[in-house]
Amino acid sequence: MKTEEAAQHDLEQAVAVVGMSGRFPGAPDLDAYWANLRDGVCSLSEFTEEELLADGTDPSELRHPAFVPVQGYLADADRFEAELFGFNRTEAAALDPQHRVLLETAWSALEDAGYAPLNAPSRTGVYMGGSSTEHALAAETDQALAASLGAMQVRLLTDREFLAPWVSYRLGLDGPSMMVQTACSSSLTAVHVAVQALLLGECDTALAGGVSIGAPRKEGYVYYQGGTSSPDGRCRPFDEKAAGTVPGSGVGVLVLRRLEDALADGDPVRAVIRGTAVTND
């Protein structure tokens, strides 16, 4: 039996997941994502040559003998309710799809936690990971875009370093706001940083997660032996047949609070984080 003191310590050192939202290939929300996992659905998409050409794939790439026409495709990644977040038409067109999707997902995560997105608790921090994108790279050399918005504004709208700050700014969140970059583990590392911030009292609520949308279109990839990609367009994690990964897009955001506070305020506790750690393999 735990002593009352030990039980109180466990309570004080735990963090609750009180809200969450996500969009993934073949799953526009978490209910669909769970159904796909439960039913063993493969959510990777295999595209026809016509689909790939229509979305801009170079014909010479299609003829490459190691080309694999498969991707974890995120539908509607280029759609955005710009007015809801205070962007005009020009800004919305320039805004990187990662920013658009992350803003919408952060909004719905707060709603899932029972908060009005524009009236979230004070001292809410934002900790996010993000990817480099073709959209951002193209924007760097778009002279017409720079002339209409200014080079600095273009960078603010496209660079991944501003993913978390945009969420904080547009949703009126006044806690710490930072990007976390550890390559493929960025989202989970962001959760670790958010948990530590909560336990240290740097914020009282935290949004943590990440987004990766390299390009919001249908595309495949060329397999190179010795690389990280799968030769057959199939991803088999933890399986003896695993041979590589498949590029894809997605976004996920958690709303975190100290467990003690969540219980006191009657928040919907979806899960409890008892501990986190960061290593390098």
Coordinates of C-alpha atoms in Angstrom, one line a residue:
M1 CA 0.0 0.0 0.0
K2 CA 1.2 3.5 -0.9
T3 CA 1.5 6.0 1.8
E4 CA -0.6 9.1 1.5
E5 CA 2.6 11.1 1.0
A6 CA 3.6 8.8 -1.9
A7 CA 0.2 9.0 -3.5
Q8 CA 0.3 12.8 -3.3
H9 CA 3.8 12.8 -4.9
D10 CA 2.5 10.5 -7.8
L11 CA -0.4 12.9 -8.3
E12 CA 1.8 16.0 -8.4
Q13 CA 4.3 14.4 -10.9
A14 CA 1.7 13.2 -13.4
V15 CA 0.3 15.0 -16.4
A16 CA -3.2 14.5 -17.9
V17 CA -4.2 14.5 -21.6
V18 CA -7.4 16.4 -21.5
G19 CA -7.9 17.1 -25.2
M20 CA -6.6 15.9 -28.5
S21 CA -7.1 16.3 -32.3
G22 CA -5.4 14.9 -35.4
R23 CA -5.7 14.4 -39.1
F24 CA -3.9 11.5 -40.8
P25 CA -3.9 9.7 -44.2
G26 CA -7.3 8.1 -44.6
A27 CA -8.5 9.6 -41.3
P28 CA -9.9 13.1 -41.1
D29 CA -10.3 12.8 -37.3
L30 CA -9.2 10.6 -34.4
D31 CA -12.3 8.4 -34.5
A32 CA -11.5 7.4 -38.0
Y33 CA -7.9 7.0 -37.2
W34 CA -8.8 4.6 -34.3
A35 CA -11.2 2.7 -36.5
N36 CA -8.4 2.2 -39.1
L37 CA -6.0 0.9 -36.4
R38 CA -8.7 -1.4 -34.9
D39 CA -9.6 -2.8 -38.3
G40 CA -6.1 -3.2 -39.7
V41 CA -6.6 -0.7 -42.5
C42 CA -3.6 0.3 -44.6
S43 CA -4.0 4.0 -45.1
L44 CA -1.3 4.4 -47.7
S45 CA -2.5 5.5 -51.2
E46 CA -1.2 4.1 -54.5
F47 CA -1.7 6.6 -57.3
T48 CA -2.2 6.1 -61.0
E49 CA 0.2 7.7 -63.5
E50 CA -2.6 10.1 -64.5
E51 CA -3.1 11.3 -60.9
L52 CA 0.6 11.8 -60.4
L53 CA 1.0 13.8 -63.7
A54 CA -2.0 15.9 -62.8
D55 CA -0.4 16.9 -59.5
G56 CA 2.9 17.8 -61.1
T57 CA 5.1 14.7 -61.0
D58 CA 7.9 15.0 -63.5
P59 CA 7.3 12.4 -66.3
S60 CA 11.0 11.4 -66.2
E61 CA 10.6 10.4 -62.5
L62 CA 7.7 8.2 -63.3
R63 CA 9.9 6.3 -65.8
H64 CA 12.6 5.6 -63.1
P65 CA 12.8 1.9 -62.5
A66 CA 12.7 2.3 -58.7
F67 CA 9.8 4.8 -58.6
V68 CA 7.2 3.8 -56.1
P69 CA 3.8 5.6 -56.6
V70 CA 2.7 5.4 -53.0
Q71 CA 2.3 8.0 -50.3
G72 CA 0.5 8.6 -47.0
Y73 CA -1.7 11.3 -48.5
L74 CA -3.5 13.8 -46.3
A75 CA -6.7 15.0 -48.0
D76 CA -7.7 18.7 -48.1
A77 CA -4.3 19.8 -46.6
D78 CA -4.5 22.9 -48.8
R79 CA -8.0 24.0 -47.5
F80 CA -8.2 26.7 -44.9
E81 CA -10.8 28.8 -43.0
A82 CA -8.6 32.0 -43.4
E83 CA -11.1 34.5 -42.0
L84 CA -11.6 32.5 -38.8
F85 CA -7.9 33.0 -38.0
G86 CA -7.6 36.6 -39.2
F87 CA -5.7 36.1 -42.5
N88 CA -6.6 38.1 -45.6
R89 CA -6.7 36.4 -49.1
T90 CA -3.1 37.2 -50.0
E91 CA -1.7 36.0 -46.6
A92 CA -3.8 32.9 -46.7
A93 CA -2.5 31.9 -50.2
A94 CA 1.0 32.4 -49.0
L95 CA 0.5 30.6 -45.7
D96 CA 2.3 27.2 -45.7
P97 CA -0.2 24.3 -45.5
Q98 CA 1.5 23.1 -42.3
H99 CA 0.5 26.4 -40.7
R100 CA -3.0 26.1 -41.9
V101 CA -3.6 22.5 -40.8
L102 CA -1.8 23.0 -37.4
L103 CA -3.9 26.1 -36.6
E104 CA -7.1 24.2 -37.3
T105 CA -6.0 21.2 -35.3
A106 CA -4.9 23.2 -32.3
W107 CA -8.4 24.9 -32.4
S108 CA -10.2 21.5 -32.5
A109 CA -7.9 20.1 -29.7
L110 CA -8.9 22.9 -27.4
E111 CA -12.6 22.3 -28.3
D112 CA -12.1 18.7 -27.5
A113 CA -10.8 19.6 -24.0
G114 CA -13.9 21.7 -23.4
Y115 CA -12.4 25.1 -24.0
A116 CA -13.5 27.9 -26.2
P117 CA -10.5 28.2 -28.5
L118 CA -10.3 32.0 -28.3
N119 CA -10.9 31.9 -24.5
A120 CA -8.4 29.3 -23.4
P121 CA -6.9 29.2 -19.9
S122 CA -4.2 31.7 -19.1
R123 CA -0.6 30.5 -19.1
T124 CA -1.2 28.1 -22.0
G125 CA 2.1 27.1 -23.7
V126 CA 2.6 25.8 -27.2
Y127 CA 5.3 23.2 -28.0
M128 CA 5.4 21.9 -31.6
G129 CA 7.5 20.1 -34.2
G130 CA 7.4 20.6 -37.9
S131 CA 9.0 19.7 -41.2
S132 CA 10.7 21.5 -44.0
T133 CA 8.3 22.0 -46.9
E134 CA 8.4 22.6 -50.7
H135 CA 6.0 25.4 -50.2
A136 CA 8.5 27.3 -47.9
L137 CA 11.4 26.6 -50.3
A138 CA 9.4 28.0 -53.3
A139 CA 8.3 31.0 -51.4
E140 CA 11.9 32.0 -50.6
T141 CA 12.5 32.8 -54.3
D142 CA 9.1 34.1 -55.3
Q143 CA 9.8 37.7 -56.1
A144 CA 6.1 38.5 -56.8
L145 CA 5.1 37.3 -53.4
A146 CA 7.9 39.2 -51.7
A147 CA 6.8 42.3 -53.5
S148 CA 3.2 42.0 -52.4
L149 CA 3.8 41.0 -48.8
G150 CA 7.4 41.9 -48.0
A151 CA 10.2 39.3 -47.5
M152 CA 9.8 39.2 -43.7
Q153 CA 6.1 38.6 -43.9
V154 CA 6.6 35.8 -46.4
R155 CA 9.1 34.1 -44.1
L156 CA 6.7 34.5 -41.1
L157 CA 3.9 32.8 -43.2
T158 CA 6.0 29.9 -44.5
D159 CA 9.0 29.1 -42.2
R160 CA 8.4 26.1 -39.8
E161 CA 10.1 28.1 -37.0
F162 CA 6.9 30.1 -36.7
L163 CA 4.4 27.2 -36.4
A164 CA 4.1 27.4 -32.6
P165 CA 4.2 31.2 -32.5
W166 CA 1.3 31.5 -35.0
V167 CA -0.8 29.1 -32.9
S168 CA -0.1 31.2 -29.8
Y169 CA -0.7 34.5 -31.5
R170 CA -3.9 33.6 -33.4
L171 CA -5.5 31.7 -30.5
G172 CA -4.5 34.3 -27.9
L173 CA -2.3 31.9 -25.8
D174 CA 0.0 33.7 -23.5
G175 CA 2.3 30.9 -22.2
P176 CA 5.7 29.8 -23.6
S177 CA 5.7 29.2 -27.4
M178 CA 8.5 27.2 -29.0
M179 CA 9.5 24.9 -31.8
V180 CA 11.2 21.6 -31.0
Q181 CA 13.3 19.9 -33.8
T182 CA 14.6 16.4 -33.3
A183 CA 13.9 15.1 -36.9
C184 CA 11.4 12.2 -36.8
S185 CA 10.9 12.3 -33.0
S186 CA 10.0 16.1 -32.9
S187 CA 6.4 15.6 -31.9
L188 CA 7.1 13.3 -29.0
T189 CA 10.0 15.4 -27.9
A190 CA 7.7 18.4 -27.9
V191 CA 5.4 16.4 -25.6
H192 CA 8.3 15.7 -23.3
V193 CA 9.2 19.4 -23.2
A194 CA 5.6 20.4 -22.6
V195 CA 5.4 17.9 -19.7
Q196 CA 8.5 19.2 -18.1
A197 CA 7.2 22.8 -18.5
L198 CA 4.0 21.9 -16.7
L199 CA 5.8 20.1 -13.9
L200 CA 8.2 23.1 -13.5
G201 CA 5.3 25.5 -13.3
E202 CA 6.3 27.3 -16.5
C203 CA 2.7 27.0 -17.8
D204 CA -0.6 25.6 -16.5
T205 CA -1.9 24.2 -19.8
A206 CA 0.1 23.1 -22.9
L207 CA -0.6 22.3 -26.5
A208 CA 2.0 19.8 -27.7
G209 CA 2.4 17.9 -31.0
G210 CA 3.5 18.4 -34.5
V211 CA 2.8 18.5 -38.2
S212 CA 4.4 17.2 -41.3
I213 CA 3.2 18.1 -44.8
G214 CA 6.1 18.1 -47.2
A215 CA 3.8 19.0 -50.2
P216 CA 0.0 18.9 -50.2
R217 CA -0.3 16.9 -53.4
K218 CA -0.3 13.3 -54.7
E219 CA 3.3 12.1 -55.3
G220 CA 5.5 9.0 -55.0
Y221 CA 9.2 8.6 -54.4
V222 CA 12.3 6.9 -55.8
Y223 CA 13.6 4.0 -53.8
Y224 CA 17.4 4.0 -53.2
Q225 CA 19.1 0.9 -51.7
G226 CA 20.5 1.6 -48.3
G227 CA 18.1 4.6 -47.7
T228 CA 15.2 4.8 -45.3
S229 CA 12.4 4.3 -47.9
S230 CA 10.5 1.1 -48.5
P231 CA 11.2 -0.7 -51.8
D232 CA 7.6 -1.8 -52.3
G233 CA 5.5 1.1 -50.8
R234 CA 4.6 -0.8 -47.6
C235 CA 5.5 0.1 -44.1
R236 CA 5.7 -2.8 -41.6
P237 CA 6.8 -1.4 -38.2
F238 CA 8.1 -4.0 -35.7
D239 CA 7.7 -6.8 -38.3
E240 CA 10.5 -9.1 -39.5
K241 CA 9.6 -8.0 -43.0
A242 CA 10.1 -4.3 -42.3
A243 CA 12.2 -2.8 -45.1
G244 CA 11.7 0.9 -44.8
T245 CA 9.3 3.7 -44.4
V246 CA 6.9 5.5 -46.7
P247 CA 6.6 9.3 -46.9
G248 CA 3.4 10.8 -45.6
S249 CA 1.7 13.7 -44.0
G250 CA -0.2 14.2 -40.8
V251 CA -0.8 16.4 -37.7
G252 CA -1.5 15.7 -34.1
V253 CA -2.1 18.0 -31.1
L254 CA -2.5 17.1 -27.4
V255 CA -3.9 19.4 -24.7
L256 CA -2.0 18.7 -21.4
R257 CA -2.5 19.8 -17.8
R258 CA -1.1 18.8 -14.5
L259 CA -3.2 15.8 -13.4
E260 CA -3.9 17.4 -10.0
D261 CA -5.3 20.5 -11.7
A262 CA -7.3 18.5 -14.3
L263 CA -9.0 16.5 -11.6
A264 CA -9.7 19.6 -9.5
D265 CA -11.3 21.4 -12.5
G266 CA -13.3 18.4 -13.7
D267 CA -11.4 18.2 -17.1
P268 CA -12.0 15.1 -19.2
V269 CA -8.9 13.0 -18.5
R270 CA -8.2 10.8 -21.6
A271 CA -4.9 9.5 -20.4
V272 CA -2.2 10.1 -17.8
I273 CA 1.5 10.6 -18.6
R274 CA 3.5 9.3 -15.6
G275 CA 6.9 10.0 -17.1
T276 CA 8.9 11.0 -20.2
A277 CA 12.5 10.9 -21.2
V278 CA 14.7 11.8 -24.2
T279 CA 17.5 9.6 -25.6
N280 CA 19.2 9.1 -29.0
D281 CA 19.5 5.8 -30.7

